[in-house]
Structure formats: structure tokens, C-alpha cells
Amino acid sequence: MPQIVIPDDEPAVVSVSAAYAKLEGMDVRAYTSRPSNEAELIERIRGGRFVINVRARTAFTREVFRACPELKLISIWGTGTDNVDLAAARELGIRVTNTPGVSAIAVAEHALTLMLAVARKIVQVDSQVRQGQWPRAMVSRIYGKTLGLIGTGAIGGEMARLGKAVGCRVIAWTFHPRGGIAEWVSFEDVFRQSDFVSLHVRQSPETVGMIRREHFEMMKPGAILINTARGAIVNEADLLEALQAGRIAGAGLDVFEQEPLPEKSPFLSLPNVVLTPHSAGITPETTEAGIAMAIDNILRFIAGAPANIVV
């Protein structure tokens, strides 16, 4: 029976899901803690043929692959693959799958929530009311504003739909524009024209650091940046400078260059930023659907009908 290893199920989601029953009778080894280093990860998955990867901080490097010659497939719960050396996997004949689309609605809803929370100053006003104040904050209306999207895949497409539903003009740039999801404009014009810029591209060598000081300088003073994609897509030092100087009005951030966010992160002291802990896609519905797909990706591979192959 092929051995399936879950090396990083902390907090436990796979082993407590309804979909876990699909693995009944199979040789499964699940760890409800995260490997502390590369050596521990290798120790956990060595000898296994299939891995279900739960946490994005678990890095599958060339060294890990070389130390695990029996490994055939990594099934990622989620869409991001930046924690996997895809080039090494391809060279060594290891397949990588993901779970595209399952979190699109949840992440788009979260991006819209961050947009509204920053624009309406919900966190600041809530705090002041709890302190006995009765503020009359001047906040931004969403209706009639321009929402600009960087990336229009499954999540970006959902965000476009939600933006239109609340009365926004939706413009977008993406690597491969198709259809009438939004009004297509240049990369730079997304920043120049938008009142809200929401990021929805995957992390890859061509997207790391793609948004930096020059783009914040293009934005309107009242504009707000939303990032539910990956922290490394934005140059954080440049974003911090823009926020601290009031060059842009605010930001809603679910992802960061370093996660968890360090205790002394400058973001924590900024009143014009709303922060969440890389949790945009975490809902009961999304979690169960994603785990089911991650397990099905293994079962289909074993059956000779692989699906959702990244490499």
C-alpha cells in the first residue's frame, strides 16, 4: 500500500476533516506539528511516496527531494506553490498538484472586507467607541470609486464581480487578459486610476517585488492597497514608507514577507492599516473542499488519471 505522509498538519485540519475518511485503509502517517527544520521534514517524509502539504512555510527544496528518492507526488492544499522548488521537482520526476479555485470566493470576500474596513476606518472607530469616545470619522464611500485589480485568475475574477456588485468601476491588468471580466488597462494605469488596488497574482520569479516605490508614487493620495496574494509581491519597505508618509491612505494586508508578523513590525503601529494573519481562505466550506481535492489528487494519481498538475 503506498505510504502517504502529512508532515505539517498544525493546527490539525486534514486529519480531522470529513474527507480524511477517503484514506481509510491506506498507509497514512500524519504529524500534528510542523517540522522545525529541513532535516526534520526529510525525516518525516523519507520513504513516503505521496505528501499532502498543508502549510506554506514547509519548504520542499532540491535537497529535500534528493533525500527522498521514493517521493512521487506532493499534493498541496491551496493554490500557492512558492514553497516548492518546481524546477527541481520537474528534473527529478516528482509531480506537484494543487487545489485551484476552491478558495476563490472566500479570498475575494476577505479582500472586499479589508477594502471596506480600511476605507470606513472600522478598526479605528471601533477602538475609539470602546474607549468611551463617540467619533465622527470622515470615511470613504465605495460606490462610484475605481477598483483596480492586478491579476484576474479565479480570485481576481471573483473580486471583479464583488467590486461591480458594490458599485465600483473595475479596471484590471493581468498577464493573459481574456473576456470581459474588467476594463483592461496597463499595469501602470491600474495604480494611476484606482481608488483601491487589490493584488491577485501568484508569487513567482516574475512577480516577486513587482510592486514598489514607483507604483505607490503613481497612486492617488486617497488610494488604498489590498494584498491577499503573497507578501513578497510587494516591496514592504517601500509600502511602509508610503503609508508612514501619507503618500497613500491605507492598506489592508493578509500576507507579509515574514510570517507570522514579527512582534516589532512597523505595520503594527500604523493606524491606517488593517492586518489579518494569512487567513483569507480559511472558512469551513473552503477548508473541507480544499482538503477533499488534495486527497483526490493523490487518489487520481494512483489510479492513473492525474489532475490539477502544476509540474
Short mmCIF file of C-alpha atoms in Angstrom, two decimals:
data_model
loop_
_atom_site.label_atom_id
_atom_site.label_comp_id
_atom_site.label_asym_id
_atom_site.label_seq_id
_atom_site.Cartn_x
_atom_site.Cartn_y
_atom_site.Cartn_z
CA MET A 1 0.00 0.00 0.00
CA PRO A 2 1.52 3.39 -0.94
CA GLN A 3 2.60 5.49 2.02
CA ILE A 4 1.06 8.95 2.36
CA VAL A 5 2.70 11.46 4.69
CA ILE A 6 1.16 14.65 6.09
CA PRO A 7 4.21 16.33 7.63
CA ASP A 8 2.75 19.65 8.83
CA ASP A 9 -0.91 19.36 9.89
CA GLU A 10 -0.75 22.06 12.58
CA PRO A 11 -3.27 23.17 13.58
CA ALA A 12 -4.93 19.94 12.53
CA VAL A 13 -7.26 20.33 9.55
CA VAL A 14 -6.65 17.31 7.32
CA SER A 15 -6.74 14.61 9.97
CA VAL A 16 -9.98 15.97 11.46
CA SER A 17 -11.78 16.57 8.16
CA ALA A 18 -14.63 14.52 6.74
CA ALA A 19 -12.54 13.97 3.61
CA TYR A 20 -9.90 12.13 5.64
CA ALA A 21 -12.15 9.07 5.54
CA LYS A 22 -11.19 8.70 1.86
CA LEU A 23 -7.78 7.49 3.04
CA GLU A 24 -9.21 4.73 5.21
CA GLY A 25 -7.29 1.50 4.78
CA MET A 26 -4.25 3.26 3.30
CA ASP A 27 -0.85 3.62 4.91
CA VAL A 28 -1.03 7.20 6.22
CA ARG A 29 1.34 8.95 8.61
CA ALA A 30 0.11 12.33 9.88
CA TYR A 31 2.08 14.78 12.05
CA THR A 32 0.13 17.36 14.03
CA SER A 33 3.16 19.62 14.46
CA ARG A 34 5.22 21.44 11.89
CA PRO A 35 8.78 20.30 11.11
CA SER A 36 11.19 22.69 12.79
CA ASN A 37 13.82 22.47 10.06
CA GLU A 38 14.69 20.82 6.78
CA ALA A 39 16.28 17.79 8.45
CA GLU A 40 13.11 17.09 10.40
CA LEU A 41 10.99 17.41 7.27
CA ILE A 42 13.24 14.91 5.49
CA GLU A 43 13.00 12.53 8.44
CA ARG A 44 9.22 12.71 8.34
CA ILE A 45 8.69 12.14 4.63
CA ARG A 46 11.64 9.85 3.81
CA GLY A 47 10.25 6.58 2.48
CA GLY A 48 6.89 8.12 1.63
CA ARG A 49 5.59 8.12 -1.92
CA PHE A 50 2.97 10.84 -1.52
CA VAL A 51 2.91 14.00 0.59
CA ILE A 52 -0.02 16.22 1.46
CA ASN A 53 1.43 19.67 2.15
CA VAL A 54 -0.73 21.76 4.49
CA ARG A 55 1.38 24.77 5.49
CA ALA A 56 3.10 27.15 3.06
CA ARG A 57 6.05 27.57 5.43
CA THR A 58 7.08 23.94 4.84
CA ALA A 59 9.74 24.28 2.14
CA PHE A 60 10.33 21.46 -0.35
CA THR A 61 13.80 22.16 -1.67
CA ARG A 62 16.07 20.30 -4.05
CA GLU A 63 17.89 18.89 -1.02
CA VAL A 64 14.64 17.53 0.40
CA PHE A 65 13.79 15.87 -2.91
CA ARG A 66 17.23 14.31 -3.25
CA ALA A 67 17.00 12.88 0.27
CA CYS A 68 13.61 11.30 -0.51
CA PRO A 69 14.11 9.23 -3.69
CA GLU A 70 10.82 7.33 -3.30
CA LEU A 71 8.74 10.51 -3.38
CA LYS A 72 6.37 10.60 -6.37
CA LEU A 73 3.88 13.38 -5.67
CA ILE A 74 3.37 16.45 -3.46
CA SER A 75 -0.30 17.36 -3.16
CA ILE A 76 -0.58 20.95 -1.96
CA TRP A 77 -3.65 22.11 -0.07
CA GLY A 78 -4.01 25.57 -1.60
CA THR A 79 -3.01 27.22 -4.84
CA GLY A 80 0.38 28.74 -3.99
CA THR A 81 3.46 26.75 -4.94
CA ASP A 82 6.18 29.18 -3.86
CA ASN A 83 7.28 26.81 -1.06
CA VAL A 84 8.21 24.13 -3.62
CA ASP A 85 11.28 24.12 -5.87
CA LEU A 86 9.29 23.37 -9.01
CA ALA A 87 12.35 23.22 -11.25
CA ALA A 88 13.92 20.57 -9.03
CA ALA A 89 10.67 18.63 -8.86
CA ARG A 90 10.45 18.62 -12.66
CA GLU A 91 14.06 17.49 -13.06
CA LEU A 92 13.68 14.69 -10.53
CA GLY A 93 10.35 13.45 -11.85
CA ILE A 94 8.27 14.48 -8.84
CA ARG A 95 4.75 15.65 -9.63
CA VAL A 96 3.21 18.61 -7.80
CA THR A 97 -0.55 19.26 -7.62
CA ASN A 98 -2.62 22.00 -6.03
CA THR A 99 -6.26 22.83 -5.38
CA PRO A 100 -7.16 25.62 -7.81
CA GLY A 101 -10.32 27.63 -7.38
CA VAL A 102 -11.57 26.23 -4.08
CA SER A 103 -10.69 29.34 -2.06
CA ALA A 104 -11.54 31.93 -4.70
CA ILE A 105 -14.83 33.10 -3.20
CA ALA A 106 -13.50 33.16 0.37
CA VAL A 107 -10.34 35.11 -0.52
CA ALA A 108 -12.25 37.60 -2.67
CA GLU A 109 -14.75 38.15 0.16
CA HIS A 110 -11.83 38.77 2.51
CA ALA A 111 -10.22 41.23 0.11
CA LEU A 112 -13.51 43.14 -0.12
CA THR A 113 -13.80 43.06 3.69
CA LEU A 114 -10.32 44.56 4.06
CA MET A 115 -11.17 47.19 1.47
CA LEU A 116 -14.30 48.20 3.34
CA ALA A 117 -12.62 48.05 6.76
CA VAL A 118 -9.79 50.38 5.72
CA ALA A 119 -11.98 52.77 3.75
CA ARG A 120 -14.59 53.02 6.52
CA LYS A 121 -11.91 53.08 9.30
CA ILE A 122 -13.80 50.31 11.09
CA VAL A 123 -10.94 49.20 13.36
CA GLN A 124 -10.04 52.74 14.45
CA VAL A 125 -13.63 53.78 15.10
CA ASP A 126 -14.42 50.55 16.96
CA SER A 127 -11.41 51.11 19.24
CA GLN A 128 -12.43 54.70 19.96
CA VAL A 129 -16.01 53.72 20.81
CA ARG A 130 -14.73 51.05 23.21
CA GLN A 131 -12.65 53.76 24.90
CA GLY A 132 -15.77 55.82 25.56
CA GLN A 133 -15.43 58.18 22.60
CA TRP A 134 -18.12 58.93 20.03
CA PRO A 135 -16.10 59.81 16.91
CA ARG A 136 -17.42 61.36 13.73
CA ALA A 137 -14.82 59.98 11.37
CA MET A 138 -14.88 61.16 7.77
CA VAL A 139 -14.74 57.90 5.81
CA SER A 140 -14.70 56.91 2.15
CA ARG A 141 -17.72 55.77 0.20
CA ILE A 142 -17.13 52.73 -2.02
CA TYR A 143 -19.88 53.31 -4.57
CA GLY A 144 -18.66 55.10 -7.67
CA LYS A 145 -14.97 54.53 -6.93
CA THR A 146 -12.49 52.67 -9.15
CA LEU A 147 -11.25 49.23 -8.10
CA GLY A 148 -8.06 48.17 -9.86
CA LEU A 149 -7.02 44.53 -9.99
CA ILE A 150 -3.54 43.14 -10.53
CA GLY A 151 -4.29 39.60 -11.69
CA THR A 152 -7.64 38.19 -12.78
CA GLY A 153 -7.44 34.46 -12.15
CA ALA A 154 -10.09 32.67 -10.12
CA ILE A 155 -9.74 35.02 -7.13
CA GLY A 156 -9.30 38.19 -9.17
CA GLY A 157 -12.35 37.28 -11.20
CA GLU A 158 -14.43 36.90 -8.03
CA MET A 159 -13.10 40.21 -6.76
CA ALA A 160 -14.16 41.87 -10.01
CA ARG A 161 -17.68 40.51 -9.54
CA LEU A 162 -17.85 41.74 -5.95
CA GLY A 163 -16.44 45.13 -6.89
CA LYS A 164 -19.12 45.62 -9.52
CA ALA A 165 -21.77 44.49 -7.02
CA VAL A 166 -20.89 47.33 -4.64
CA GLY A 167 -20.92 49.88 -7.43
CA CYS A 168 -17.26 50.17 -8.39
CA ARG A 169 -15.83 50.72 -11.82
CA VAL A 170 -13.46 47.74 -12.19
CA ILE A 171 -10.24 48.01 -14.18
CA ALA A 172 -7.53 45.37 -14.37
CA TRP A 173 -4.16 44.23 -15.62
CA THR A 174 -3.21 40.58 -15.90
CA PHE A 175 -0.60 38.51 -17.71
CA HIS A 176 -3.14 36.94 -20.07
CA PRO A 177 -6.28 39.12 -20.37
CA ARG A 178 -9.36 37.29 -21.58
CA GLY A 179 -13.04 38.13 -21.77
CA GLY A 180 -14.93 40.97 -20.18
CA ILE A 181 -14.02 40.46 -16.52
CA ALA A 182 -12.97 44.09 -16.25
CA GLU A 183 -11.85 47.08 -18.29
CA TRP A 184 -8.30 46.21 -19.36
CA VAL A 185 -5.66 48.88 -18.77
CA SER A 186 -1.87 48.97 -18.50
CA PHE A 187 -0.08 47.88 -15.33
CA GLU A 188 0.80 51.49 -14.53
CA ASP A 189 -2.72 52.76 -15.17
CA VAL A 190 -4.12 50.42 -12.52
CA PHE A 191 -2.14 52.44 -9.98
CA ARG A 192 -2.79 55.83 -11.57
CA GLN A 193 -6.55 55.46 -11.91
CA SER A 194 -7.63 53.33 -8.95
CA ASP A 195 -9.02 54.30 -5.59
CA PHE A 196 -8.43 50.71 -4.46
CA VAL A 197 -5.73 48.39 -5.81
CA SER A 198 -6.21 44.69 -4.99
CA LEU A 199 -3.48 42.13 -5.73
CA HIS A 200 -4.31 38.67 -7.10
CA VAL A 201 -1.20 37.24 -8.77
CA ARG A 202 0.79 34.19 -7.71
CA GLN A 203 4.27 34.53 -6.27
CA SER A 204 6.83 33.63 -8.91
CA PRO A 205 10.24 34.94 -10.01
CA GLU A 206 8.49 37.49 -12.25
CA THR A 207 6.10 38.75 -9.55
CA VAL A 208 8.42 39.00 -6.53
CA GLY A 209 8.89 42.69 -5.75
CA MET A 210 6.83 43.73 -8.78
CA ILE A 211 5.07 46.46 -6.77
CA ARG A 212 7.42 49.04 -5.33
CA ARG A 213 8.02 52.74 -4.65
CA GLU A 214 7.39 53.94 -8.20
CA HIS A 215 3.92 52.40 -8.16
CA PHE A 216 2.99 53.95 -4.82
CA GLU A 217 4.10 57.29 -6.23
CA MET A 218 1.62 56.80 -9.09
CA MET A 219 -1.31 56.20 -6.72
CA LYS A 220 -3.81 58.80 -5.62
CA PRO A 221 -3.21 60.20 -2.09
CA GLY A 222 -6.54 58.73 -1.01
CA ALA A 223 -5.91 55.30 -2.53
CA ILE A 224 -5.81 52.03 -0.59
CA LEU A 225 -3.77 48.88 -1.33
CA ILE A 226 -5.19 45.42 -0.60
CA ASN A 227 -2.95 42.32 -0.57
CA THR A 228 -4.37 38.84 -0.08
CA ALA A 229 -1.92 37.26 -2.55
CA ARG A 230 1.64 36.94 -1.20
CA GLY A 231 3.72 39.37 0.84
CA ALA A 232 6.78 39.14 -1.39
CA ILE A 233 4.89 40.58 -4.36
CA VAL A 234 5.17 43.98 -2.66
CA ASN A 235 8.38 45.66 -1.57
CA GLU A 236 7.40 46.08 2.09
CA ALA A 237 9.98 48.80 2.84
CA ASP A 238 8.55 50.91 0.03
CA LEU A 239 4.98 50.24 1.18
CA LEU A 240 5.82 51.21 4.75
CA GLU A 241 7.42 54.43 3.55
CA ALA A 242 4.32 55.29 1.51
CA LEU A 243 1.99 54.58 4.45
CA GLN A 244 4.08 56.41 7.03
CA ALA A 245 4.43 59.47 4.79
CA GLY A 246 0.72 59.51 3.97
CA ARG A 247 1.54 59.02 0.30
CA ILE A 248 -1.37 56.58 0.15
CA ALA A 249 -4.33 56.49 2.51
CA GLY A 250 -4.02 52.96 3.82
CA ALA A 251 -3.65 49.24 3.27
CA GLY A 252 -5.42 46.01 4.09
CA LEU A 253 -2.90 43.19 4.40
CA ASP A 254 -3.40 39.46 4.87
CA VAL A 255 0.09 38.42 3.74
CA PHE A 256 3.62 39.54 4.58
CA GLU A 257 7.24 38.96 3.63
CA GLN A 258 7.77 37.32 7.02
CA GLU A 259 5.01 35.26 8.60
CA PRO A 260 3.97 35.32 11.37
CA LEU A 261 4.43 39.07 11.51
CA PRO A 262 7.36 39.93 13.83
CA GLU A 263 6.48 41.47 17.21
CA LYS A 264 8.26 44.70 16.33
CA SER A 265 6.92 45.03 12.78
CA PRO A 266 6.29 48.70 11.90
CA PHE A 267 2.93 47.65 10.44
CA LEU A 268 1.62 47.04 13.96
CA SER A 269 1.82 50.72 14.89
CA LEU A 270 0.19 52.12 11.74
CA PRO A 271 -3.39 53.32 12.31
CA ASN A 272 -4.18 53.30 8.58
CA VAL A 273 -3.57 49.56 8.12
CA VAL A 274 -5.84 46.59 8.82
CA LEU A 275 -3.96 43.32 9.37
CA THR A 276 -5.09 39.68 9.24
CA PRO A 277 -2.93 36.52 9.66
CA HIS A 278 -2.88 34.97 6.16
CA SER A 279 -6.39 33.73 6.81
CA ALA A 280 -8.33 34.95 3.77
CA GLY A 281 -9.14 31.48 2.50
CA ILE A 282 -9.87 29.85 5.84
CA THR A 283 -13.55 29.06 6.07
CA PRO A 284 -15.16 25.70 6.95
CA GLU A 285 -16.51 25.32 3.42
CA THR A 286 -13.24 26.21 1.71
CA THR A 287 -11.15 24.09 4.04
CA GLU A 288 -13.22 20.95 3.54
CA ALA A 289 -13.39 21.38 -0.23
CA GLY A 290 -9.64 22.02 -0.47
CA ILE A 291 -8.70 19.01 1.65
CA ALA A 292 -11.02 16.79 -0.36
CA MET A 293 -9.38 17.95 -3.59
CA ALA A 294 -5.85 17.49 -2.18
CA ILE A 295 -6.71 13.90 -1.23
CA ASP A 296 -8.45 13.26 -4.55
CA ASN A 297 -5.35 14.48 -6.37
CA ILE A 298 -3.40 11.63 -4.77
CA LEU A 299 -6.10 9.02 -5.39
CA ARG A 300 -6.42 10.06 -9.03
CA PHE A 301 -2.66 9.94 -9.48
CA ILE A 302 -2.60 6.40 -8.07
CA ALA A 303 -5.47 5.46 -10.39
CA GLY A 304 -3.51 6.73 -13.39
CA ALA A 305 -5.72 9.78 -14.04
CA PRO A 306 -3.74 12.69 -12.56
CA ALA A 307 -5.45 16.06 -12.15
CA ASN A 308 -4.51 19.61 -11.16
CA ILE A 309 -0.88 19.06 -12.10
CA VAL A 310 1.41 22.07 -11.64
CA VAL A 311 4.56 20.24 -12.80
#
